[in-house]
Tab-separated table of C-alpha atoms in Angstrom:
chain	number	residue	atom	x	y	z
A	170	MET	CA	45.134	-7.671	-40.855
A	171	SER	CA	41.924	-5.703	-40.663
A	172	GLY	CA	38.714	-7.060	-39.302
A	173	SER	CA	35.473	-5.954	-37.956
A	174	GLN	CA	36.026	-3.696	-34.892
A	175	PRO	CA	34.087	-4.376	-31.739
A	176	THR	CA	31.535	-1.697	-30.984
A	177	ASN	CA	29.197	-1.053	-27.999
A	178	THR	CA	26.289	0.166	-30.071
A	179	ALA	CA	24.008	-2.542	-28.647
A	180	ALA	CA	24.958	-1.435	-25.047
A	181	VAL	CA	24.391	2.233	-25.814
A	182	ASP	CA	21.054	1.545	-27.516
A	183	PHE	CA	20.015	-0.558	-24.412
A	184	GLU	CA	21.025	2.219	-21.984
A	185	LYS	CA	18.984	4.725	-24.097
A	186	GLN	CA	16.023	2.448	-24.038
A	187	GLN	CA	16.291	2.004	-20.277
A	188	ALA	CA	16.628	5.750	-19.883
A	189	ALA	CA	13.593	6.468	-22.012
A	190	GLU	CA	11.580	3.872	-20.085
A	191	ALA	CA	12.573	5.504	-16.780
A	192	ASP	CA	11.645	8.914	-18.068
A	193	ALA	CA	8.290	7.625	-19.187
A	194	LYS	CA	7.663	5.992	-15.724
A	195	GLU	CA	8.591	9.206	-14.006
A	196	ALA	CA	6.373	11.205	-16.158
A	197	ALA	CA	3.459	9.010	-15.577
A	198	ARG	CA	4.201	9.071	-11.770
A	199	GLN	CA	4.220	12.907	-11.728
A	200	GLN	CA	1.031	12.967	-13.683
A	201	ARG	CA	-0.668	10.722	-11.046
A	202	LEU	CA	0.681	12.771	-8.218
A	203	THR	CA	-0.407	15.996	-9.892
A	204	GLN	CA	-3.952	14.505	-10.468
A	205	GLY	CA	-4.188	13.361	-6.853
A	206	GLN	CA	-2.969	16.716	-5.377
A	207	THR	CA	-5.444	18.523	-7.455
A	208	LEU	CA	-8.392	16.285	-6.243
A	209	ILE	CA	-7.298	16.907	-2.657
A	210	ASP	CA	-7.060	20.526	-2.996
A	211	GLN	CA	-10.412	20.721	-4.655
A	212	ILE	CA	-12.109	18.636	-1.859
A	213	PHE	CA	-10.456	20.763	0.928
A	214	ASN	CA	-10.006	24.144	-0.622
A	215	GLY	CA	-12.938	24.150	-3.036
A	216	ALA	CA	-13.098	23.640	-6.890
A	217	PRO	CA	-12.853	26.729	-9.017
A	218	VAL	CA	-16.153	28.190	-10.498
A	219	MET	CA	-15.593	28.523	-14.297
A	220	GLY	CA	-17.311	31.105	-16.444
A	221	THR	CA	-17.854	31.160	-20.261
A	222	LYS	CA	-17.027	33.961	-22.519
A	223	THR	CA	-17.246	34.165	-26.413
A	224	SER	CA	-14.695	36.260	-28.370
A	225	ASN	CA	-13.363	36.564	-31.943
A	226	TYR	CA	-10.214	34.290	-32.426
A	227	ASP	CA	-7.156	36.089	-33.303
A	228	TRP	CA	-5.461	34.358	-36.161
A	229	SER	CA	-2.218	36.129	-35.599
A	230	GLY	CA	-1.542	33.569	-32.796
A	231	PHE	CA	-1.824	30.650	-35.180
A	232	THR	CA	1.226	29.160	-36.735
A	233	PRO	CA	0.767	26.666	-39.626
A	234	GLY	CA	2.726	23.481	-39.647
A	235	SER	CA	5.942	23.437	-41.540
A	236	GLY	CA	8.056	20.434	-42.430
A	237	LEU	CA	8.183	18.338	-39.343
A	238	MET	CA	7.067	21.120	-37.126
A	239	PRO	CA	3.291	20.800	-36.215
A	240	ALA	CA	0.844	23.643	-36.159
A	241	SER	CA	0.566	25.640	-32.949
A	242	GLY	CA	-1.534	28.253	-31.330
A	243	MET	CA	-4.944	26.522	-31.724
A	244	PRO	CA	-7.706	27.507	-29.388
A	245	ALA	CA	-8.819	24.736	-26.982
A	246	GLY	CA	-11.096	22.175	-28.626
A	247	TYR	CA	-9.730	22.882	-32.128
A	248	THR	CA	-7.193	20.999	-34.359
A	249	ALA	CA	-5.367	22.410	-37.173
A	250	VAL	CA	-5.980	20.931	-40.646
A	251	ARG	CA	-4.711	21.393	-44.136
A	252	ILE	CA	-7.365	22.281	-46.781
A	253	PRO	CA	-6.539	20.962	-50.236
A	254	GLY	CA	-6.311	23.643	-53.036
A	255	ALA	CA	-9.131	23.668	-55.529
A	256	PRO	CA	-8.284	22.611	-59.202
A	257	THR	CA	-7.817	25.438	-61.749
A	258	THR	CA	-7.629	25.257	-65.565
A	259	THR	CA	-4.795	26.987	-67.514
A	260	ALA	CA	-5.749	28.819	-70.777
A	261	ALA	CA	-4.271	27.573	-74.073
A	262	PRO	CA	-1.295	29.868	-75.299
A	263	GLY	CA	-2.638	32.694	-77.458
A	264	GLY	CA	-6.367	32.370	-76.790
A	265	ARG	CA	-9.172	30.645	-74.792
A	266	PRO	CA	-8.790	27.081	-73.576
A	267	GLY	CA	-9.530	24.619	-76.400
A	268	VAL	CA	-9.452	27.321	-79.235
A	269	PRO	CA	-6.740	27.481	-82.040
A	270	SER	CA	-4.442	30.458	-81.890
A	271	SER	CA	-4.297	30.828	-85.668
A	272	PRO	CA	-6.190	30.227	-88.920
A	273	GLN	CA	-3.622	27.831	-90.020
A	274	ALA	CA	-4.111	25.753	-86.901
A	275	ALA	CA	-7.824	25.955	-87.402
A	276	GLY	CA	-7.412	24.479	-90.828
A	277	GLN	CA	-5.458	21.656	-89.380
A	278	TYR	CA	-8.250	20.523	-87.395
A	279	ASN	CA	-10.188	19.792	-90.600
A	280	THR	CA	-7.303	17.756	-91.896
A	281	GLY	CA	-7.483	15.339	-89.055
A	282	ARG	CA	-4.122	16.380	-87.562
A	283	TYR	CA	-5.975	17.177	-84.370
A	284	ALA	CA	-8.718	14.795	-83.007
A	285	SER	CA	-10.766	17.482	-81.424
A	286	PRO	CA	-10.294	21.232	-80.921
A	287	VAL	CA	-11.405	21.050	-77.271
A	288	SER	CA	-9.885	17.775	-76.153
A	289	SER	CA	-6.595	18.359	-77.780
A	290	VAL	CA	-5.965	21.798	-76.662
A	291	ALA	CA	-7.277	21.079	-73.138
A	292	SER	CA	-4.887	18.183	-72.804
A	293	THR	CA	-1.951	20.674	-73.408
A	294	ALA	CA	-3.345	22.894	-70.573
A	295	ALA	CA	-3.667	20.395	-67.694
A	296	ALA	CA	-5.554	21.302	-64.621
A	297	ALA	CA	-3.366	22.397	-61.709
A	298	PRO	CA	-4.555	22.641	-58.077
A	299	SER	CA	-4.133	25.793	-56.094
A	300	ALA	CA	-1.869	25.907	-53.117
A	301	PRO	CA	-3.366	24.310	-50.076
A	302	THR	CA	-4.444	26.427	-47.046
A	303	TRP	CA	-4.779	25.819	-43.340
A	304	GLY	CA	-7.794	25.933	-41.216
A	305	LEU	CA	-9.200	24.999	-37.746
A	306	GLN	CA	-11.662	22.201	-37.143
A	307	ASP	CA	-13.927	21.962	-34.208
A	308	ALA	CA	-15.130	18.848	-32.343
A	309	SER	CA	-18.088	18.624	-34.603
A	310	GLY	CA	-15.990	18.487	-37.754
A	311	ASN	CA	-16.753	22.168	-38.859
A	312	ILE	CA	-13.782	23.794	-40.595
A	313	THR	CA	-13.025	27.390	-40.717
A	314	LYS	CA	-10.403	28.640	-43.174
A	315	GLN	CA	-7.395	30.551	-41.899
A	316	GLY	CA	-8.254	34.235	-41.803
A	317	ASP	CA	-12.072	33.714	-41.691
A	318	PRO	CA	-14.020	35.059	-38.866
A	319	LEU	CA	-14.168	32.533	-36.002
A	320	SER	CA	-16.006	32.872	-32.589
A	321	ILE	CA	-14.436	31.012	-29.821
A	322	THR	CA	-16.250	30.013	-26.623
A	323	SER	CA	-13.816	29.472	-23.767
A	324	GLN	CA	-13.917	29.009	-20.043
A	325	TYR	CA	-12.134	31.136	-17.466
A	326	ASP	CA	-11.637	30.971	-13.659
A	327	THR	CA	-13.922	33.441	-11.992
A	328	GLY	CA	-11.877	33.379	-8.815
A	329	GLN	CA	-14.746	31.846	-6.843
A	330	ARG	CA	-14.727	28.426	-5.299
A	331	THR	CA	-17.435	25.799	-4.563
A	332	GLY	CA	-17.259	23.242	-1.802
A	333	GLY	CA	-14.272	22.938	0.454
A	334	PHE	CA	-13.664	24.435	3.859
A	335	ASP	CA	-13.922	28.241	3.346
A	336	ASP	CA	-14.493	31.213	5.786
A	337	ALA	CA	-18.143	30.719	5.715
A	338	PHE	CA	-17.800	27.104	6.998
A	339	TYR	CA	-15.581	28.032	9.794
A	340	ASN	CA	-17.618	31.154	10.797
A	341	ALA	CA	-20.705	29.049	10.976
A	342	TYR	CA	-18.983	26.622	13.116
A	343	LYS	CA	-17.752	29.277	15.581
A	344	GLN	CA	-21.287	30.778	15.502
A	345	LYS	CA	-22.595	27.643	16.980
A	346	VAL	CA	-20.572	28.200	20.181
A	347	LEU	CA	-21.529	31.856	20.410
A	348	ASP	CA	-25.241	30.989	19.821
A	349	TYR	CA	-25.153	28.300	22.544
A	350	TYR	CA	-23.448	30.331	25.322
A	351	GLN	CA	-24.170	33.967	24.684
A	352	PRO	CA	-28.101	33.868	25.180
A	353	ASP	CA	-27.705	31.974	28.481
A	354	GLU	CA	-24.860	34.371	29.678
A	355	GLN	CA	-27.237	37.301	28.857
A	356	ARG	CA	-30.057	35.800	30.805
A	357	GLN	CA	-28.024	35.139	33.830
A	358	TYR	CA	-26.490	38.625	33.759
A	359	ASP	CA	-29.990	40.276	33.661
A	360	GLU	CA	-31.055	38.148	36.542
A	361	ALA	CA	-27.907	39.110	38.528
A	362	GLN	CA	-28.600	42.687	37.882
A	363	ARG	CA	-32.065	42.367	39.313
A	364	ASN	CA	-30.838	40.464	42.310
A	365	LEU	CA	-28.146	43.102	43.018
A	366	LYS	CA	-30.736	45.890	42.743
A	367	TYR	CA	-33.006	44.147	45.311
A	368	SER	CA	-30.062	43.397	47.696
A	369	LEU	CA	-28.962	46.982	47.606
A	370	ALA	CA	-32.449	48.264	48.216
A	371	ARG	CA	-33.045	46.009	51.255
A	372	ALA	CA	-29.644	47.104	52.625
A	373	GLY	CA	-30.653	50.761	52.087
A	374	THR	CA	-27.591	51.269	49.882
A	375	LEU	CA	-29.319	51.553	46.517
A	376	ARG	CA	-28.003	55.180	45.938
A	377	SER	CA	-24.737	54.774	47.682
A	378	SER	CA	-21.089	54.656	46.440
A	379	THR	CA	-21.161	50.937	47.386
A	380	ALA	CA	-24.021	50.259	44.892
A	381	ALA	CA	-22.091	52.109	42.161
A	382	ASP	CA	-18.936	49.926	42.884
A	383	LYS	CA	-20.992	46.832	42.939
A	384	GLN	CA	-22.705	47.595	39.711
A	385	GLY	CA	-19.432	48.447	38.056
A	386	GLU	CA	-17.811	45.260	39.141
A	387	LEU	CA	-20.824	43.239	37.916
A	388	ALA	CA	-20.655	44.979	34.535
A	389	TYR	CA	-16.908	44.320	34.428
A	390	ASN	CA	-17.360	40.614	35.073
A	391	ASP	CA	-20.197	40.488	32.564
A	392	ALA	CA	-17.803	41.788	29.905
A	393	LEU	CA	-15.123	39.216	30.984
A	394	GLN	CA	-17.653	36.390	30.576
A	395	LYS	CA	-18.502	37.616	27.060
A	396	ALA	CA	-14.822	37.885	26.082
A	397	ASN	CA	-14.349	34.338	27.449
A	398	ILE	CA	-17.164	33.011	25.309
A	399	VAL	CA	-15.682	34.650	22.200
A	400	ALA	CA	-12.194	33.286	23.112
A	401	ASN	CA	-13.668	29.881	23.452
A	402	ALA	CA	-15.387	30.002	20.044
A	403	ASN	CA	-12.165	31.193	18.587
A	404	THR	CA	-10.189	28.320	20.118
A	405	GLN	CA	-12.603	25.738	18.993
A	406	GLU	CA	-12.548	27.137	15.498
A	407	GLY	CA	-8.813	27.126	15.446
A	408	ASN	CA	-8.664	23.619	16.633
A	409	LEU	CA	-11.010	22.492	13.840
A	410	LYS	CA	-8.874	24.276	11.220
A	411	SER	CA	-5.713	22.580	12.548
A	412	GLN	CA	-7.486	19.150	12.665
A	413	ILE	CA	-8.597	19.513	8.976
A	414	GLN	CA	-5.243	20.706	7.804
A	415	GLN	CA	-3.709	17.771	9.448
A	416	ASN	CA	-6.222	15.401	7.794
A	417	LYS	CA	-5.208	16.926	4.303
A	418	GLN	CA	-1.517	16.553	4.998
A	419	SER	CA	-2.007	12.895	5.986
A	420	LEU	CA	-3.864	12.250	2.715
A	421	ILE	CA	-1.025	13.967	0.751
A	422	ASN	CA	1.472	11.807	2.472
A	423	GLN	CA	-0.562	8.705	1.692
A	424	LEU	CA	-0.821	9.854	-1.972
A	425	TYR	CA	2.838	9.879	-2.413
A	426	SER	CA	3.173	6.580	-0.643
A	427	THR	CA	0.491	4.803	-2.706
A	428	GLU	CA	0.700	6.953	-5.943
A	429	ASP	CA	-2.969	6.151	-6.334
A	430	PRO	CA	-5.081	9.300	-7.002
A	431	THR	CA	-8.437	7.637	-7.093
A	432	LEU	CA	-7.992	5.838	-3.759
A	433	THR	CA	-6.702	9.115	-2.063
A	434	ALA	CA	-9.570	11.038	-3.576
A	435	ASN	CA	-12.102	8.658	-1.994
A	436	LEU	CA	-10.527	8.904	1.462
A	437	ALA	CA	-10.375	12.664	1.162
A	438	GLN	CA	-14.136	12.711	0.411
A	439	SER	CA	-14.795	10.633	3.373
A	440	SER	CA	-12.540	12.688	5.645
A	441	ALA	CA	-14.090	15.933	4.493
A	442	ALA	CA	-17.659	14.629	5.025
A	443	ALA	CA	-16.772	13.612	8.573
A	444	SER	CA	-15.357	17.066	9.308
A	445	ARG	CA	-18.494	18.742	8.060
A	446	LEU	CA	-20.624	16.642	10.493
A	447	GLN	CA	-18.383	17.590	13.516
A	448	ASP	CA	-19.982	19.811	16.082
A	449	PRO	CA	-18.134	22.026	18.581
A	450	MET	CA	-17.810	20.890	22.281
A	451	LEU	CA	-20.794	22.492	24.088
A	452	THR	CA	-21.289	21.852	27.695
A	453	PRO	CA	-24.098	23.585	29.754
A	454	ALA	CA	-22.674	26.304	31.869
A	455	SER	CA	-23.541	26.250	35.625
A	456	ALA	CA	-24.518	29.496	37.570
A	457	LEU	CA	-22.440	32.154	35.976
A	458	PHE	CA	-23.519	34.774	38.623
A	459	THR	CA	-23.975	33.804	42.342
A	460	PRO	CA	-27.182	35.227	44.010
A	461	ALA	CA	-26.751	38.840	45.144
A	462	LEU	CA	-27.885	38.015	48.653
A	463	THR	CA	-24.712	36.353	49.513
A	464	THR	CA	-22.244	37.749	46.946
A	465	VAL	CA	-22.867	40.620	44.611
A	466	GLY	CA	-20.134	40.173	42.081
A	467	SER	CA	-18.593	36.766	41.484
A	468	ALA	CA	-19.268	37.208	37.847
A	469	VAL	CA	-16.547	34.738	36.982
A	470	GLN	CA	-17.851	32.227	39.563
A	471	GLY	CA	-19.697	30.083	37.095
A	472	LEU	CA	-17.708	30.952	34.139
A	473	LEU	CA	-14.067	30.137	35.307
A	474	TYR	CA	-15.111	27.670	37.873
A	475	PRO	CA	-18.442	26.065	36.781
A	476	SER	CA	-18.082	22.937	38.716
A	477	GLY	CA	-16.128	24.184	41.573
A	478	GLN	CA	-13.022	22.373	40.379
A	479	GLY	CA	-11.090	25.388	38.932
A	480	ALA	CA	-11.882	24.757	35.189
A	481	SER	CA	-13.302	27.459	32.974
A	482	ALA	CA	-16.342	26.649	31.222
A	483	PHE	CA	-15.148	28.512	28.110
A	484	ALA	CA	-11.540	27.624	28.218
A	485	ASN	CA	-9.478	25.705	25.674
A	486	PRO	CA	-10.662	22.047	26.086
A	487	ASN	CA	-7.069	20.996	25.374
A	488	THR	CA	-5.616	22.892	28.436
A	489	SER	CA	-5.158	21.619	31.900
A	490	PRO	CA	-7.660	22.688	34.650
A	491	THR	CA	-6.457	25.551	36.793
A	492	PRO	CA	-6.616	24.770	40.425
A	493	ALA	CA	-8.595	27.049	42.872
A	494	SER	CA	-6.691	28.969	45.434
A	495	ALA	CA	-5.805	27.383	48.699
A	496	SER	CA	-8.311	29.623	50.638
A	497	GLY	CA	-11.127	28.587	48.460
A	498	THR	CA	-11.960	32.084	47.485
A	499	LYS	CA	-12.378	32.378	43.777
A	500	SER	CA	-11.118	35.178	41.620
A	501	GLY	CA	-13.660	37.975	41.235
A	502	GLN	CA	-15.815	36.887	44.075
A	503	LEU	CA	-17.265	40.030	45.822
A	504	THR	CA	-19.347	39.996	49.044
A	505	LEU	CA	-21.851	42.503	49.976
């Protein structure tokens, strides 16, 4: 006894539908994440500066559609279209369209066997369209036939960026530190040189070996202070870079958590704007060079210990203070 066999077609179709929906959801998710990642990168790293160029389109890269295969190789902003063939008229056998091919046939027109020499023969030579061709249509609806000259205006990445946190931004941030401390250090060094000269002159040792030693030590400590200022500027620049990178990574994490590119982009804009308004930590330096009457050198007196608490005025603000020595004598202190 034969009957209908049970099948699982419905279950298979349902699984296929579920898989297709899951694939569509994942594709949409990846698209949102890619969009959000692109927006974050452009806000923090800068958007590409695009240029335009005009060139002749190379039709060899265009492939017309065939069967179920769509056309391919179209330039950006163009779509492939089929151009219907123009109608053509086929000549009557043995002569021109609508004209008898023999005198006998011509006589038959007069007998009424043919209604009209033109309409009768023309009907036997029906108009047939030529083969259709392909072309490219722009956004305005203009169509260019395949093979005809076509000028294409396209965009390309110039390699430059606009916006974002580039080297120029970080250099300007570091320069703020240098511009704040370097002029004051130079002023204090010039004053210390004058004081040293006067002190040596009063002591009668202006042209002695002691004077040469003291001047050399003062110059060394001046170079040390300049180097500390540069180190402080580099440290603050590095701290800002790390902070901005951490902000960017936090926004990327939030993007993958919320999968909302618009919200993440808005937060990224706010974060970037706040970072641009951030200024380096600038604190007035105390006396960098002690008076020459009591101590000639001591070039790091005000630099490394500006408040007498063992902390460098130009040290990394995130480091712990360095305690002074137990004797109270600070490094680099020189007495006349």
